[in-house]
PDB file of C-alpha atoms in Angstrom:
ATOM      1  CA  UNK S   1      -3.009  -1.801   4.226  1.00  0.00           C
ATOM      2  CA  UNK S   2      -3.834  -0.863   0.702  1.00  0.00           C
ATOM      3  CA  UNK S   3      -7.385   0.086   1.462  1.00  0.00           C
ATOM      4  CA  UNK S   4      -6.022   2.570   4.474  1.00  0.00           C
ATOM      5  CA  UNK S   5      -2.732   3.795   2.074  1.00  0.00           C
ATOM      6  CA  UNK S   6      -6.065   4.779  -0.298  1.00  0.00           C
ATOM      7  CA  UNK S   7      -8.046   6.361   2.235  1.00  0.00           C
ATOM      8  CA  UNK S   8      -5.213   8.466   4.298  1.00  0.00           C
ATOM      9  CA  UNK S   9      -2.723   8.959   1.236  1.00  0.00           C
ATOM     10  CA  UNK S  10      -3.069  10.860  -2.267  1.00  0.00           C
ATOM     11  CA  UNK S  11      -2.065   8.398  -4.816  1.00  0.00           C
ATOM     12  CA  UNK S  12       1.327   9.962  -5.769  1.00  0.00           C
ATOM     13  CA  UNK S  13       2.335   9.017  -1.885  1.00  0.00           C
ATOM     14  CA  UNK S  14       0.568   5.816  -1.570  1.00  0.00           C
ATOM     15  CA  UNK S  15       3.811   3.924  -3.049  1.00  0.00           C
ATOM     16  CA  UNK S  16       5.699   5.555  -0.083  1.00  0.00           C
ATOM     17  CA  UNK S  17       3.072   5.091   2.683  1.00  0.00           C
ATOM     18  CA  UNK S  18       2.858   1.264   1.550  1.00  0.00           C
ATOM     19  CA  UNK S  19       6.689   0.772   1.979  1.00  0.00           C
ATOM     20  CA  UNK S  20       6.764   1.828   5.112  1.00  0.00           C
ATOM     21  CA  UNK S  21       4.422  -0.269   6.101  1.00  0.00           C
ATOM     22  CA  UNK S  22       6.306  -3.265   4.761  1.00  0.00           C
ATOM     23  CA  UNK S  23       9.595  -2.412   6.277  1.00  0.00           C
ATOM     24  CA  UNK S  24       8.069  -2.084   9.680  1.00  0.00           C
ATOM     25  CA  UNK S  25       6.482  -5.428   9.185  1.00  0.00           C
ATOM     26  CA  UNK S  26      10.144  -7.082   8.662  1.00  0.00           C
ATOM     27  CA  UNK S  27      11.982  -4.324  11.547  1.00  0.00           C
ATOM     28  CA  UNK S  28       8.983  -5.425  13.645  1.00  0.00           C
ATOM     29  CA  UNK S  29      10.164  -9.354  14.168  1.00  0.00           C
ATOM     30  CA  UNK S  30      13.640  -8.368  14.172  1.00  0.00           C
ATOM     31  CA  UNK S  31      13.966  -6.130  17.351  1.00  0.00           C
ATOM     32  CA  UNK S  32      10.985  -7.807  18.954  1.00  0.00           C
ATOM     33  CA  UNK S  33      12.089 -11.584  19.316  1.00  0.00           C
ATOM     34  CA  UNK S  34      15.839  -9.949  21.282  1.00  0.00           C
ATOM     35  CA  UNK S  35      13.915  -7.269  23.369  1.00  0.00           C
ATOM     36  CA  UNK S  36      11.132 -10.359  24.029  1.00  0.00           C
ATOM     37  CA  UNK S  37      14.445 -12.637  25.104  1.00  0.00           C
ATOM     38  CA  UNK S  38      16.099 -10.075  27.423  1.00  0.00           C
ATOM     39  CA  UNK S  39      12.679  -9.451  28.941  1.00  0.00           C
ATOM     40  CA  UNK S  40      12.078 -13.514  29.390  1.00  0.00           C
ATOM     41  CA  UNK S  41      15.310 -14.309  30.102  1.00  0.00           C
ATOM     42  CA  UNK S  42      15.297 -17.023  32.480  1.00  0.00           C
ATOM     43  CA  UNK S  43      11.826 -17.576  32.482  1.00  0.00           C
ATOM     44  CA  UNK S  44       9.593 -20.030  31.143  1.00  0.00           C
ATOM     45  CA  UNK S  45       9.039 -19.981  27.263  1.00  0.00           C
ATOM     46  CA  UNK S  46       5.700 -20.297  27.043  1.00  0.00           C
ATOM     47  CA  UNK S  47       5.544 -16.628  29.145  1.00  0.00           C
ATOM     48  CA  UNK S  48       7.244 -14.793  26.081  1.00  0.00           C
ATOM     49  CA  UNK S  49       4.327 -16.370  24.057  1.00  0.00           C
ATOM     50  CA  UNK S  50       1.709 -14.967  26.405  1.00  0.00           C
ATOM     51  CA  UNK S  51       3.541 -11.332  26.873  1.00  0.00           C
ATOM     52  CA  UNK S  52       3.556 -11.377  22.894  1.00  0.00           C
ATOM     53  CA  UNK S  53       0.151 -12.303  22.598  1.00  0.00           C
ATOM     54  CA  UNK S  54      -1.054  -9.981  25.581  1.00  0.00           C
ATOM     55  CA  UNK S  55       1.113  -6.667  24.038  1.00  0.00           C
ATOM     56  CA  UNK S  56      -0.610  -7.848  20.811  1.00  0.00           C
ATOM     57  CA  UNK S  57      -4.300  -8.075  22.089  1.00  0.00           C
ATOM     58  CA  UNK S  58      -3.377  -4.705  24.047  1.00  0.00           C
ATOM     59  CA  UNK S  59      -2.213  -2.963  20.613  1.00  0.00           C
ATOM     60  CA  UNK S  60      -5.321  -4.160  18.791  1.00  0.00           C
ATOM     61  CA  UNK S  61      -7.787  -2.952  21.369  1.00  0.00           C
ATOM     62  CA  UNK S  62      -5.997   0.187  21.218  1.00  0.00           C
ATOM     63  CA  UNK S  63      -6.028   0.482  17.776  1.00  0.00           C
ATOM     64  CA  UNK S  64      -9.820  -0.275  17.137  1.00  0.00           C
ATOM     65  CA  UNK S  65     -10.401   2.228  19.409  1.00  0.00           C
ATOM     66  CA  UNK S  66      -8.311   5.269  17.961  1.00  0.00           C
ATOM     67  CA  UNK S  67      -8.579   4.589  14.727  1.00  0.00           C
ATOM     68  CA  UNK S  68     -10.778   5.772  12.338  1.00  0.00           C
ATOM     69  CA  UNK S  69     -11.678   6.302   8.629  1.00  0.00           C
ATOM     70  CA  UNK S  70     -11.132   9.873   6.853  1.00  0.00           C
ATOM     71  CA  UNK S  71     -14.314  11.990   6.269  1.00  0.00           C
ATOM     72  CA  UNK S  72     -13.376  11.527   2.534  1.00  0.00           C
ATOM     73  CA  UNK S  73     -13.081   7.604   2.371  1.00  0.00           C
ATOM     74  CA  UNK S  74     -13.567   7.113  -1.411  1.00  0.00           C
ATOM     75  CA  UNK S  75     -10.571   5.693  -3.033  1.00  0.00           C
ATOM     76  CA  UNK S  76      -9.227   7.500  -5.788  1.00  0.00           C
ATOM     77  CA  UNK S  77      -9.918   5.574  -9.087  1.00  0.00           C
ATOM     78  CA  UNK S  78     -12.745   3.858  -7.103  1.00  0.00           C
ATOM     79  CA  UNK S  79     -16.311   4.276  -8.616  1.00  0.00           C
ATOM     80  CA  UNK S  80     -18.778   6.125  -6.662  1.00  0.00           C
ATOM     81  CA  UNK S  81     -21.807   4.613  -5.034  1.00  0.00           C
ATOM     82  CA  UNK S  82     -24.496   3.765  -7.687  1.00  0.00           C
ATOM     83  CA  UNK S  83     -22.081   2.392 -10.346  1.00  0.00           C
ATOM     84  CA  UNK S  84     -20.473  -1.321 -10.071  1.00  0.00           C
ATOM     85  CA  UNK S  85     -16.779  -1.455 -11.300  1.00  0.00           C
ATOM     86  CA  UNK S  86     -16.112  -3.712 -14.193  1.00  0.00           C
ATOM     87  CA  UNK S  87     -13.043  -6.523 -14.091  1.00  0.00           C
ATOM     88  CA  UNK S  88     -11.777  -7.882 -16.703  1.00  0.00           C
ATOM     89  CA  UNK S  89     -10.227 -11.579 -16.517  1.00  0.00           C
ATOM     90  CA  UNK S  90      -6.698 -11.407 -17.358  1.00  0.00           C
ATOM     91  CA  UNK S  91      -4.738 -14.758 -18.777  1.00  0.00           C
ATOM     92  CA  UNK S  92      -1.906 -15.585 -16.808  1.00  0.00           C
ATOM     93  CA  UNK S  93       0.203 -16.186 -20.066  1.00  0.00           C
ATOM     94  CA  UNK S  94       0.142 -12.343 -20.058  1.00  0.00           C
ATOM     95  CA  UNK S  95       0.642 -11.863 -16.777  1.00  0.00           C
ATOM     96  CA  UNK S  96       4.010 -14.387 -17.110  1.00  0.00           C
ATOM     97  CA  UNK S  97       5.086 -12.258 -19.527  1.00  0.00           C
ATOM     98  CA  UNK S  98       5.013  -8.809 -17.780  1.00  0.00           C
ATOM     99  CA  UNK S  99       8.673  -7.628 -16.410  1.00  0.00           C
ATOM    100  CA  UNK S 100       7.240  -6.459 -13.240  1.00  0.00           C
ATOM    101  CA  UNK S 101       5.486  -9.626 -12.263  1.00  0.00           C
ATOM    102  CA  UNK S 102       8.436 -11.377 -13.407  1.00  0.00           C
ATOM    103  CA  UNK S 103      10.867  -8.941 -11.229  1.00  0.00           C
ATOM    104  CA  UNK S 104       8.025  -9.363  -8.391  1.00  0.00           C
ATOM    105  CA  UNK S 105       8.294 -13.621  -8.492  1.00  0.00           C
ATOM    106  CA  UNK S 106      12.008 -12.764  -8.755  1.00  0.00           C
ATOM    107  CA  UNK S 107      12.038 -10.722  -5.852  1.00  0.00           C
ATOM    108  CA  UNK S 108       9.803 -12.844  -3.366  1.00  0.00           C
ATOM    109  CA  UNK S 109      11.432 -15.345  -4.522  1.00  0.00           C
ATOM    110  CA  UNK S 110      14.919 -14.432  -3.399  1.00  0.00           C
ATOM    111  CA  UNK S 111      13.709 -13.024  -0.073  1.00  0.00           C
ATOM    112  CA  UNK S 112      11.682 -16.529   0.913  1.00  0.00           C
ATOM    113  CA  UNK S 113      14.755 -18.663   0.023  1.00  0.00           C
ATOM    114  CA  UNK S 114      16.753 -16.223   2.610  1.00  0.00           C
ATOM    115  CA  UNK S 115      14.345 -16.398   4.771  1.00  0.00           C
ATOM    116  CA  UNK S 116      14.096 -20.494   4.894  1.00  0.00           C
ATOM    117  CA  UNK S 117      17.945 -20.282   4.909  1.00  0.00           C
ATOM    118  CA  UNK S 118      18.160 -18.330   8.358  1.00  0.00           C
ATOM    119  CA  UNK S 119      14.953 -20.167   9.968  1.00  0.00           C
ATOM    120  CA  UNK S 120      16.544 -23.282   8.993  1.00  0.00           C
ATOM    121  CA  UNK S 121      20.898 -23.176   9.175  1.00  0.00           C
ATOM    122  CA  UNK S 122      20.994 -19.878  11.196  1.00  0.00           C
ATOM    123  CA  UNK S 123      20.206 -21.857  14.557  1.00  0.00           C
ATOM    124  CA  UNK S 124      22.559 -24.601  14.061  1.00  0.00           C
TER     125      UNK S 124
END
């Protein structure tokens, strides 16, 4: 998603575009797996399986056939054709030391331990 936030988005909305992208990635599981039970209910198991993985292949054909890039498509910040970016090698020392990746191990952190808490006690 963060090459299509660059392509579709000016950077002062990419933060926003990129969020809601991540939110419907989490809202996605949570009203699919109920509205998959009420529409399997009493069937086999395996069938939910298949209807998710048929809706899915369905969505994905649909998809590669809609979409497309922008006319644009150069990332902003990106260099242009002809000239080779340059990356430096950053020490993780530094990179432990930074607040946001801190606040970012923090963070996913938190939400995986929540997450193995519900997969784990929430069905017992």
């Amino acid at each position: 998603m963060p090459k299509l936030s660059g392509y579709w988005f000016p950077p002062r909305e990419r933060s926003l575009a990129t969020s809601f992208f991540d939110g419907a990635a989490k809202l996605g599981p949570a009203i699919g797996v109920p509205v998959m039970d009420c529409c399997c209910c009493g069937l086999d198991g395996g069938l939910s399986f298949a209807a998710t993985g048929v809706a899915s292949l369905l969505y994905s054909l649909l998809f590669w056939g809609i979409y497309h890039d922008p006319p644009h498509k150069q990332l902003a910040g990106a260099p242009a054709e002809g000239r080779s970016a340059r990356c430096a090698a950053v020490p993780l020392g530094y990179l432990l030391r930074r607040r946001k990746v801190i606040g970012l191990a923090v963070g996913f952190g938190s939400y995986n331990y929540v997450f193995y808490l519900l997969l784990t006690w929430l069905p017992v």
